Coordinates of C-alpha atoms in Angstrom, one line a residue:
Chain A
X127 CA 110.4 147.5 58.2
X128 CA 107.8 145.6 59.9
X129 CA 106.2 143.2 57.6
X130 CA 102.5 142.3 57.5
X131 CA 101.4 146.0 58.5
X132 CA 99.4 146.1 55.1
X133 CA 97.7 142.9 55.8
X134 CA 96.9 144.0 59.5
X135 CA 93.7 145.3 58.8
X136 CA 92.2 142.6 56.5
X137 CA 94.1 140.0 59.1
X138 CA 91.9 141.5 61.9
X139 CA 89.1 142.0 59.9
X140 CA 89.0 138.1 59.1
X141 CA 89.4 137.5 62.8
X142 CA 86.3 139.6 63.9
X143 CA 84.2 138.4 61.3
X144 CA 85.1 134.4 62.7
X145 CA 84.2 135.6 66.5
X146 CA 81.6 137.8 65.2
X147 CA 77.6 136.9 65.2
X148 CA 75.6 136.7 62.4
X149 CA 73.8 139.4 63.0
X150 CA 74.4 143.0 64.7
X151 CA 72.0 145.4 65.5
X152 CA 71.8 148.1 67.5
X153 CA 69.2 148.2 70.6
X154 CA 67.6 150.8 71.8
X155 CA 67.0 150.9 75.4
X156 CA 65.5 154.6 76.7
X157 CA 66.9 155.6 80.0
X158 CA 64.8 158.3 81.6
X159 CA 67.1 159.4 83.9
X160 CA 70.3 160.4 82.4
X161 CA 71.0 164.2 81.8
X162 CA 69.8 165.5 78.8
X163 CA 70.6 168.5 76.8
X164 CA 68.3 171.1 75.4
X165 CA 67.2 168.9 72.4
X166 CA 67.0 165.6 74.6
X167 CA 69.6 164.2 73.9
X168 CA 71.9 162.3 76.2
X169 CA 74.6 165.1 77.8
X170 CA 78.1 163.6 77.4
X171 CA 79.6 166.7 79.2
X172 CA 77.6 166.6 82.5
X173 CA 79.1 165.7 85.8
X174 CA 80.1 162.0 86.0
X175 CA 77.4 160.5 88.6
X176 CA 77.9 159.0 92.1
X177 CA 76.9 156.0 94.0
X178 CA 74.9 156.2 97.2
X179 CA 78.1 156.1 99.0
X180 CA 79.4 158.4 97.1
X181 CA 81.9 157.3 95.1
X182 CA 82.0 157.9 91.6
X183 CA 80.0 155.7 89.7
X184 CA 81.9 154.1 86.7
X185 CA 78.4 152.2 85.5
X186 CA 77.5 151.9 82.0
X187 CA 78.7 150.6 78.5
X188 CA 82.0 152.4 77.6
X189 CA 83.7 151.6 73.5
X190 CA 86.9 153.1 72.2
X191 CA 86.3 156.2 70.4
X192 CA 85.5 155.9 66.9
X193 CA 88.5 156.7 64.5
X194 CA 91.3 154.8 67.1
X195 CA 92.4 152.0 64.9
X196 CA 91.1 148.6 65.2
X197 CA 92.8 146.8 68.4
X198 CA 94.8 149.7 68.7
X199 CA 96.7 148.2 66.1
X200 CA 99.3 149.4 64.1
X201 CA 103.0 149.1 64.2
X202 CA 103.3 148.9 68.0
X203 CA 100.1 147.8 69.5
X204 CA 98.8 149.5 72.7
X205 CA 102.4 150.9 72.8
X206 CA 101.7 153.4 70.1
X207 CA 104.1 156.1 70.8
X208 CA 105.0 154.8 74.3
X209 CA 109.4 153.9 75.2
X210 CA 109.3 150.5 76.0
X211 CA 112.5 148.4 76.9
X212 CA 112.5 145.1 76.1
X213 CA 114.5 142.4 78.1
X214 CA 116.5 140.7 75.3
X215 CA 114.2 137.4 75.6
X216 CA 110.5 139.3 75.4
X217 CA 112.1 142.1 72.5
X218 CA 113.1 138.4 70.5
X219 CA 110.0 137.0 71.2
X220 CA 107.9 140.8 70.0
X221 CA 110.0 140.9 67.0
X222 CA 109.2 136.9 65.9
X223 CA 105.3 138.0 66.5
X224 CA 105.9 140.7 64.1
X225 CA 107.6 138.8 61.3
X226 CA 104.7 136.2 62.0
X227 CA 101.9 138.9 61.1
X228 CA 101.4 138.4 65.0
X229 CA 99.8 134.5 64.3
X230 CA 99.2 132.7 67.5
X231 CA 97.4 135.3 69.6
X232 CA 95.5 133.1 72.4
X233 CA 92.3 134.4 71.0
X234 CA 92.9 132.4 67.9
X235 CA 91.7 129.6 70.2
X236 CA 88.9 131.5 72.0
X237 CA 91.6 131.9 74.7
X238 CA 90.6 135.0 76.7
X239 CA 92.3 138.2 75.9
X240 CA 93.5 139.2 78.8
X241 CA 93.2 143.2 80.4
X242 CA 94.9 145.2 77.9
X243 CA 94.2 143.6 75.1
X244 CA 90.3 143.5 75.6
X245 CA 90.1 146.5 76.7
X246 CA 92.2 147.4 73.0
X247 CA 89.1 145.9 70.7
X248 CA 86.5 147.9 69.0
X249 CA 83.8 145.9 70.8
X250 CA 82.3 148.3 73.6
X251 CA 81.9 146.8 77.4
X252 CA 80.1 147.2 80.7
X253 CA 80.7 147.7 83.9
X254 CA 78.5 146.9 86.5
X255 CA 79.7 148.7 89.8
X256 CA 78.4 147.4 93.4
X257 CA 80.3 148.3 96.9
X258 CA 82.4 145.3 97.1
X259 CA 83.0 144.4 93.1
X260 CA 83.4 146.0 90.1
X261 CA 82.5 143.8 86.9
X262 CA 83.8 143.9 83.6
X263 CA 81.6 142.5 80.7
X264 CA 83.2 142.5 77.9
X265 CA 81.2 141.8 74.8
X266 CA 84.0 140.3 72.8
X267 CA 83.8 136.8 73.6
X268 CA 81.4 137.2 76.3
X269 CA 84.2 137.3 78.9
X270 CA 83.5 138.5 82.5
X271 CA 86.3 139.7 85.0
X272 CA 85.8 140.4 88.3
X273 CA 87.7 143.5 90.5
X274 CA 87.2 142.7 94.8
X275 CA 87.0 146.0 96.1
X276 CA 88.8 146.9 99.2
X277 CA 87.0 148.3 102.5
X278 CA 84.1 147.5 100.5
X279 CA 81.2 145.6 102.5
X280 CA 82.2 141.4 102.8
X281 CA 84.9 142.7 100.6
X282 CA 88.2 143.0 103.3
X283 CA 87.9 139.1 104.6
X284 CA 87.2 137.9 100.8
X285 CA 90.4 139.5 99.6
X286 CA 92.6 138.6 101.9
X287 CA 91.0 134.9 102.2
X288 CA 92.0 135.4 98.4
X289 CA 95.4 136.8 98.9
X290 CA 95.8 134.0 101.2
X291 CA 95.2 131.3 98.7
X292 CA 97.0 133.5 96.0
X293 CA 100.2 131.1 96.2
X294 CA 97.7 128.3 95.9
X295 CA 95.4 129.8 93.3
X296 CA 96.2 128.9 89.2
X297 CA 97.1 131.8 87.3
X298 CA 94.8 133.1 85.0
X299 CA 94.0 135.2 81.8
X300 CA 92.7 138.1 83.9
X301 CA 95.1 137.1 86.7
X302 CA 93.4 138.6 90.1
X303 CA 92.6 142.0 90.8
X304 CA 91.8 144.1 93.7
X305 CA 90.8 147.9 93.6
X306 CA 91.3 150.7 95.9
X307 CA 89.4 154.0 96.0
X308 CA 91.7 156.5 95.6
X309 CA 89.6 160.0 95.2
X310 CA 88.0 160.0 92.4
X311 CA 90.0 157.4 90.8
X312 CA 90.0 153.2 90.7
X313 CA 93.1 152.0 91.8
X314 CA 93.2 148.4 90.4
X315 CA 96.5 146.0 91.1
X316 CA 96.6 142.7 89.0
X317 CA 98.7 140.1 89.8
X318 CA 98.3 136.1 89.0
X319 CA 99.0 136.3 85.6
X320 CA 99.6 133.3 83.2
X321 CA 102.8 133.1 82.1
X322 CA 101.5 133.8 78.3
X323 CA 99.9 136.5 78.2
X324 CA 99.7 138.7 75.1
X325 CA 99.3 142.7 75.6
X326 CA 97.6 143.0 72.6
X327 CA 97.4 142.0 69.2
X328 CA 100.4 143.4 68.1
X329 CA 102.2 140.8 70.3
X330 CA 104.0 142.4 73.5
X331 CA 104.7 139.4 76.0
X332 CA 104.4 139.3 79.8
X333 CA 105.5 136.6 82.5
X334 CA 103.9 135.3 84.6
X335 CA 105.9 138.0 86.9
X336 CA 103.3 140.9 84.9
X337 CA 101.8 143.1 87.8
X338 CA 99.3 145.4 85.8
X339 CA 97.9 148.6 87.9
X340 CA 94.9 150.5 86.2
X341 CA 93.6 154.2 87.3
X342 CA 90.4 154.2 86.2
X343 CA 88.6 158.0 86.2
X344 CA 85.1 159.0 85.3
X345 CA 86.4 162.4 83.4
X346 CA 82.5 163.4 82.9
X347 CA 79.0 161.6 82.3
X348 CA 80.5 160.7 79.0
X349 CA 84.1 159.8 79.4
X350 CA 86.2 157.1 81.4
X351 CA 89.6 157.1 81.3
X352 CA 91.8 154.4 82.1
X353 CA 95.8 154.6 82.9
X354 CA 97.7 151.0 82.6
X355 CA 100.9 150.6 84.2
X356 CA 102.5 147.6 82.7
X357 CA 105.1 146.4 85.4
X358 CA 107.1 142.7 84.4
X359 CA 110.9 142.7 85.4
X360 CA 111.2 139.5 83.1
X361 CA 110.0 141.4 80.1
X362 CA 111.0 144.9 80.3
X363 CA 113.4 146.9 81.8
X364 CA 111.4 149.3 83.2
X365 CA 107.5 149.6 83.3
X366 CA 105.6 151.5 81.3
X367 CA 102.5 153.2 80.8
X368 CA 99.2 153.2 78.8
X369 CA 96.3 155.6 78.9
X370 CA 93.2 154.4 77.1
X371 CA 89.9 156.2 76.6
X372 CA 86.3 155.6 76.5
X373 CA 82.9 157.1 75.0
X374 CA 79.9 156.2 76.8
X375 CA 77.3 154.7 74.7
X376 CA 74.3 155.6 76.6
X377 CA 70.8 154.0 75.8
X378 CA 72.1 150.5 74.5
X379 CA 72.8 147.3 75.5
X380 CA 75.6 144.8 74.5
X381 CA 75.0 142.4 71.6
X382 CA 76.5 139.0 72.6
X383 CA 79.4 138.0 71.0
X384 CA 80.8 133.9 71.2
X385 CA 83.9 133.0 70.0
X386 CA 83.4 130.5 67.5
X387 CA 86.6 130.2 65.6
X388 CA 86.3 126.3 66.2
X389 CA 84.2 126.8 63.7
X390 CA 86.4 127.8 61.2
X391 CA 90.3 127.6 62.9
X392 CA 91.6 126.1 59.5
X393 CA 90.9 129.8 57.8
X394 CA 93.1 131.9 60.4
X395 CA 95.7 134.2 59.3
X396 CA 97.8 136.4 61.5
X397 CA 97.1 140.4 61.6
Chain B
X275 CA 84.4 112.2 74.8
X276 CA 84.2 115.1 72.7
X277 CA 84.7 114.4 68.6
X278 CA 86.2 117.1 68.0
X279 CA 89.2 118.2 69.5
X280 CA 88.8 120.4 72.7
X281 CA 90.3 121.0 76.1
X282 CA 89.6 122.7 79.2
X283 CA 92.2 124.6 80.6
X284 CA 91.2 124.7 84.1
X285 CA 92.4 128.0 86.0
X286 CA 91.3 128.4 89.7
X287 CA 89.1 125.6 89.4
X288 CA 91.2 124.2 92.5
X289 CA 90.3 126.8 94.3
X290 CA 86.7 126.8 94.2
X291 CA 86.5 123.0 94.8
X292 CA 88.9 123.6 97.8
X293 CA 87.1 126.3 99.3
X294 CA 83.6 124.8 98.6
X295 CA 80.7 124.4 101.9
X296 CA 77.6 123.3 101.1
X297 CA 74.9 125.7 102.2
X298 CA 72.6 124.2 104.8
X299 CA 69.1 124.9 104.1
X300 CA 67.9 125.0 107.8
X301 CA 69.7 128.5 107.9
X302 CA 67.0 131.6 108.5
X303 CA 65.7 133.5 105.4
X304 CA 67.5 135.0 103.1
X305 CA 68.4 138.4 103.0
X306 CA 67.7 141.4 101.2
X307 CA 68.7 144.0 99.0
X308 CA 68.8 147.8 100.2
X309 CA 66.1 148.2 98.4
X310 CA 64.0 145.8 100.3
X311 CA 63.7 142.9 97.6
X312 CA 65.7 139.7 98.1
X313 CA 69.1 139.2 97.6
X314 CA 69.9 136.9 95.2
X315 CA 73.6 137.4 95.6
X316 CA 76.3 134.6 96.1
X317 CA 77.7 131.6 94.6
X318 CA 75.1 128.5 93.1
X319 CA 75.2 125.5 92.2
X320 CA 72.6 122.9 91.4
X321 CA 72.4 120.0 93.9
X322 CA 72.3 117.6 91.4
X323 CA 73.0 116.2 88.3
X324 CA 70.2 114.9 87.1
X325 CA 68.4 117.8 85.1
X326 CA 71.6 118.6 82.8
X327 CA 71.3 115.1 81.9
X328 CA 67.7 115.3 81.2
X329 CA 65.8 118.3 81.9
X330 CA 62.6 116.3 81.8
X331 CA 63.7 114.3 84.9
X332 CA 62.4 111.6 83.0
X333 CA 58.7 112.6 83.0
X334 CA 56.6 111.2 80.9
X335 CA 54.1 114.5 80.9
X336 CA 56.5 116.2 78.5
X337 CA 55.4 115.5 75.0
X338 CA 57.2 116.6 71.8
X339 CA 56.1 117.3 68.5
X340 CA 56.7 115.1 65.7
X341 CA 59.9 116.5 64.1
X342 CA 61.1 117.4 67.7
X343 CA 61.1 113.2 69.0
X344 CA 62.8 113.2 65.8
X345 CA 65.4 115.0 66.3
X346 CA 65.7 114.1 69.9
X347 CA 65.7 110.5 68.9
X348 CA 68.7 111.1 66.4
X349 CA 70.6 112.9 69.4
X350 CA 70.2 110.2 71.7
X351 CA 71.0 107.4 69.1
X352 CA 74.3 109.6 68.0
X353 CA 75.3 109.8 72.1
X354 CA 75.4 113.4 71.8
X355 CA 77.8 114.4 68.8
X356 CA 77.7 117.1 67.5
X357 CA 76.1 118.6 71.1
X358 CA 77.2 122.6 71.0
X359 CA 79.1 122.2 74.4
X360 CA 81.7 119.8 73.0
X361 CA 82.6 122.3 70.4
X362 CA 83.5 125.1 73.2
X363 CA 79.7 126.7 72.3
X364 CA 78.1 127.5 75.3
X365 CA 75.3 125.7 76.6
X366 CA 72.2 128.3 76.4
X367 CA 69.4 128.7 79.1
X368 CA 68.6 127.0 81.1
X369 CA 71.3 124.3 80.4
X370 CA 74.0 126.7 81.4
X371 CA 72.9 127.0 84.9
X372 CA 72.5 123.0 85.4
X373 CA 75.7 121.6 85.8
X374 CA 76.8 120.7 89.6
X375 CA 80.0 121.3 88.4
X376 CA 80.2 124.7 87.1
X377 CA 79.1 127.0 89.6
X378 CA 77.4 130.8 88.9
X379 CA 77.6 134.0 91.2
X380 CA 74.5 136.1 91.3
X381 CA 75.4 140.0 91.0
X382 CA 72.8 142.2 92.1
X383 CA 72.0 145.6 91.1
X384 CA 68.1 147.6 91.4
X385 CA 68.9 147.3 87.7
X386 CA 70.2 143.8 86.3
X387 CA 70.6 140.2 87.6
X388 CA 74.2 139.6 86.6
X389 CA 75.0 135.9 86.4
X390 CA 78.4 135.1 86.2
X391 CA 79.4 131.7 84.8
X392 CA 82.9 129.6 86.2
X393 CA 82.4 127.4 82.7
X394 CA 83.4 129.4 79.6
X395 CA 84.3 132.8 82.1
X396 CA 80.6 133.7 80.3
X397 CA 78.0 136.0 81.6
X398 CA 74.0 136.6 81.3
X399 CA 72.2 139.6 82.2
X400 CA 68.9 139.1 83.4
X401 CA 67.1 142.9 83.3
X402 CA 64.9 144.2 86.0
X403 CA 64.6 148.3 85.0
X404 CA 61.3 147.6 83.5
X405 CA 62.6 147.7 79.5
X406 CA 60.6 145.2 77.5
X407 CA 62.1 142.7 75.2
X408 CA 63.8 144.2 71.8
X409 CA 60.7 144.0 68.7
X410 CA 63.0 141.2 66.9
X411 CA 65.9 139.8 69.2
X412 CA 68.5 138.6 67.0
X413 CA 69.0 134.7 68.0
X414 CA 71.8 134.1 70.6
X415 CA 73.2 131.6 72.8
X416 CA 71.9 133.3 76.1
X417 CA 68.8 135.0 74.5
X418 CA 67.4 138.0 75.9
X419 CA 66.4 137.9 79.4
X420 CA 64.1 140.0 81.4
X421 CA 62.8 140.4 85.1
X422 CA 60.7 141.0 87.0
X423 CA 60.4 140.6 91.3
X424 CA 56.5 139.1 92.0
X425 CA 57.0 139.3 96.0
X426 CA 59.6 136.9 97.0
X427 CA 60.2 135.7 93.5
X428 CA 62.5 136.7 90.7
X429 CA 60.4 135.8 87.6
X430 CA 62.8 136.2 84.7
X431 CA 61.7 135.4 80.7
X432 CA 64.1 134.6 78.2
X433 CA 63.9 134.7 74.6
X434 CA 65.4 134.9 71.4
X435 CA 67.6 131.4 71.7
X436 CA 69.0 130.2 69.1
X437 CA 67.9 127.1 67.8
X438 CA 71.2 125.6 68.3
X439 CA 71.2 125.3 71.9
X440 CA 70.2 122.1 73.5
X441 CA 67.6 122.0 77.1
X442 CA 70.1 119.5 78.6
X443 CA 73.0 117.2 77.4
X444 CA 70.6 114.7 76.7
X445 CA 69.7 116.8 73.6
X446 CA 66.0 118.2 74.0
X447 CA 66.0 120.3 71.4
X448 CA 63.6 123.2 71.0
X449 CA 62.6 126.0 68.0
X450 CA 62.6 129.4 67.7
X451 CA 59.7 130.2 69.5
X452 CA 61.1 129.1 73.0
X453 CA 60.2 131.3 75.7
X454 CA 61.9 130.1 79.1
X455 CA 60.4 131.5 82.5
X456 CA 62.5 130.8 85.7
X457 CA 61.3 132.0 88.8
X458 CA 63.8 132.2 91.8
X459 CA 62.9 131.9 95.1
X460 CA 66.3 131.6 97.8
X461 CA 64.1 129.9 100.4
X462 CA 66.9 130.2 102.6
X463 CA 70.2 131.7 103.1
X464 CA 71.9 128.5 101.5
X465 CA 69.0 127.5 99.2
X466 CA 67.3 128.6 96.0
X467 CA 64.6 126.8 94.2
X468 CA 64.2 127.6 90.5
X469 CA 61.0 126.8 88.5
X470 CA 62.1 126.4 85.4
X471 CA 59.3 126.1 82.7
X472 CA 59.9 125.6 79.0
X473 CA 57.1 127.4 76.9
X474 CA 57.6 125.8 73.0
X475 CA 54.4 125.3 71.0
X476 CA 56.2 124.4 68.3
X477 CA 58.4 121.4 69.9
X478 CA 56.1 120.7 72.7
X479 CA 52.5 120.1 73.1
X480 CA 52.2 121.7 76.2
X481 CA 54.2 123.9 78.2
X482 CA 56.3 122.1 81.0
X483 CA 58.2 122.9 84.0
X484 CA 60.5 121.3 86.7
X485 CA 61.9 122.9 90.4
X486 CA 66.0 122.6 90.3
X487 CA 67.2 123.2 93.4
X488 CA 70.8 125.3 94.3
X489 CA 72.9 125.6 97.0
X490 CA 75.0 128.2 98.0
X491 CA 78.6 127.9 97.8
X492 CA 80.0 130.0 100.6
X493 CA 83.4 131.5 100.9
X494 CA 84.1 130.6 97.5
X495 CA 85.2 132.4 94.5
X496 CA 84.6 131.5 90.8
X497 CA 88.3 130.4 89.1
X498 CA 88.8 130.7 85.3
X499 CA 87.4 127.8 83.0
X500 CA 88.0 128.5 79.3
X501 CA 87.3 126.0 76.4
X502 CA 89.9 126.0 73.7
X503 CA 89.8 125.1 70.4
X504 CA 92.9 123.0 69.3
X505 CA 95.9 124.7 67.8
X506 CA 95.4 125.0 64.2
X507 CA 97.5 122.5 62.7
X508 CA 99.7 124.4 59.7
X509 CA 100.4 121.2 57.7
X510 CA 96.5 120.4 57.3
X511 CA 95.9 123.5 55.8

């Protein structure tokens, strides 16, 4: 039996409420030109939108469908239902986290969440789409992450001034990531990992050898879907994959969010 | 040093401090947006130090209320404890922008000035669809920001700080009724001045403003900065 699972919610609960600011309310922020149905409101089911050039345009505020549990939690994080095979080290080190009630998580310490993971919280995000970037803001933690997009304009001699440096650059959080157009999907590869990273709250592990590749697809105006492929030879024995999706929460804005568990670290419990 | 225990965990920085230029400011005008208005785009920092320290630049014009010298007072005499950014908080607006060290990339849509902060991997959105402010902003650390372009200017309005932010490390402190106006203006390719004025009835007896001046960072890219709390110590608890 996994331990702790009765706790998880009230765990993560605490946890929010620490990061979370005092007060939450929604905003209302009319956007004439979205499609509409018959009784005005916003239509979810209409085409998904393109850029000027044509591409499809992944803009807006996206949040994990209500009724998907809390971080994706539950007994195997993000890998709900998904065959993963540890390597004996990272299936050690999952199985610890679980006795643990999954203490430790870098976010504990404001630490940054890394892809998955915030991608995994209730907390909706944005993304602001241009040529040459696509940004990430996340509202949990008011964390940013940036994607270089390839053939975009400036974009070809900053990546691969970047991919250059990559030996020289420090691994990060978010490690560094580069996207492709492929169709009508976002090809993103992510490599630069630190060697720490936590998939989600549950606890899966990655190396610093984690190369993360998300298909991100605009289903409709309403729906983004997003495919992970979690790829680290030192923690698993094969990779594996993740498919996450998204409501559009049109008309809105993000509430800011600080972590500010310095504030009260002493009252942290695991999940 | 900071009193309470904190660390940055410096990810990248390297790389932006290897790949820095400074922008030279005898570079033609700066360029524009496909929708005609300038482009703000690119990666900032201020050319000095001097207005994080003190956002006054020491002038004598700027007069505070009673209960603000007060407070400022008590902030100076305690050398900054208890300031917000030595507990990982981030530093508000306009402080955030101030530091020489910390560099910001602009992010231009028609719609939103996205500013995106190396300290703290934090962001601010800056609005320019034409929304007006929310009736009752709840308080935050990067207020609510909106923008507008007045010819070659940005002129962006910020409110709903919360109290708890300070102007500048040197701990001007202002109330709830703190509106900040910036106006950009990139005055060339590598430079942008920033009028930054601080509108405070309440903690000032007159509005005030200073110029800060940026320079672009070319060829760079932002790295990952994060503040972290300590480890929680089990044995205290």
């Amino acid at each position: 039996m996994e331990p702790g699972l009765r706790t998880f919610a009230f765990g993560l609960a605490l946890v929010c409420a620490v990061a979370a600011p005092a007060a939450a309310q929604w905003l209302h922020v009319p956007q004439p030109g979205i499609p509409r149905t018959a009784d005005g409101t916003p239509d979810l089911s209409a085409p998904a939108p393109r850029t000027p050039d044509g591409k499809p345009d992944l803009s807006g505020i996206w949040q994990r469908p209500r009724g998907v549990p809390p971080g994706t939690g539950g007994r195997d994080g993000i890998a709900e239902g998904v065959t993963v095979l540890f390597q004996p080290a990272a299936e050690a080190v999952y199985k610890a986290r679980g006795d643990n009630n999954s203490k430790g998580t870098p976010s504990e310490r404001c630490l940054p969440h890394g892809i998955t993971k915030a991608f995994s919280v209730p907390e909706p995000f944005k993304i602001v789409q241009t040529p040459a970037l696509v940004v990430v803001l996340h509202e949990e933690f008011n964390h940013h992450r940036q994607i270089f997009i390839d053939g975009g304009p400036g974009a070809l001699s900053r990546a691969s001034d970047a991919s250059r440096g990559a030996a020289r650059r420090a691994p990060t959080s978010f490690g560094y990531s580069r996207g492709t157009w492929e169709g009508d999907s976002l090809v993103v590869e992510t490599t630069g990992f630190v060697d720490d990273t936590w998939l989600d709250f549950r606890g899966h592990p990655a190396t610093d050898a984690l190369k993360i590749v998300e298909r991100y697809r605009r289903r409709d105006f309403g729906h983004l879907e997003i495919q992970f492929t979690i790829d680290d030879p030192k923690a698993y024995r094969q990779p594996w994959n993740v498919t996450m999706g998204f409501d559009l929460l049109p008309e809105t804005e993000l509430i800011e969010h600080i972590c500010e568990n310095e504030r009260d670290s002493a009252h942290i419990v695991g999940r | 040093m900071p009193s309470i225990p904190a660390r940055w965990i410096a990810g990248g920085i390297a790389i932006v401090l290897l790949l820095c230029g400074v922008g030279s400011a005898q570079e033609p005008a700066a360029p524009r947006t496909r929708d005609r208005n300038p482009d703000l785009s690119g990666i900032w920092r201020s050319a000095s130090t001097r207005y994080l320290t003190d956002l006054t630049a020491g002038s004598a014009r700027v007069a505070l209320q009673p209960w603000a010298r007060t407070l400022y007072d008590q902030r100076r005499a305690g050398k900054g404890k208890s300031r917000p950014s030595d507990r990982c908080l981030p530093r508000g607006v306009p402080s955030m922008m101030l530091a020489r060290n910390e560099p910001w990339k602009v992010v231009q849509t028609s719609d939103a000035i996205t500013i995106l902060f190396h300290e703290s991997l934090h962001y601010r959105q800056i609005f320019i669809d034409g929304r007006p402010f929310p009736d009752d902003p709840a308080p935050s650390w990067f207020g609510y920001s909106i923008g507008r372009w007045e010819g070659e200017t940005l002129v962006a309005e910020t409110i709903g700080l919360t109290e708890e932010t300070w102007l500048d490390e040197g701990g001007h402190p202002h109330s709830d009724a703190l509106r900040v106006t910036e106006r950009f203006r990139r005055v060339a390719v590598g430079r942008m001045d920033v009028d930054v004025t601080i509108d405070d009835a309440k903690a000032y007896a007159a509005p005030w403003t200073v110029t800060v001046r940026f320079e672009l960072l070319p060829n760079a890219e932002l790295g990952e900065r994060v503040c972290a709390v300590a480890p929680v110590d089990d044995s205290k608890n």
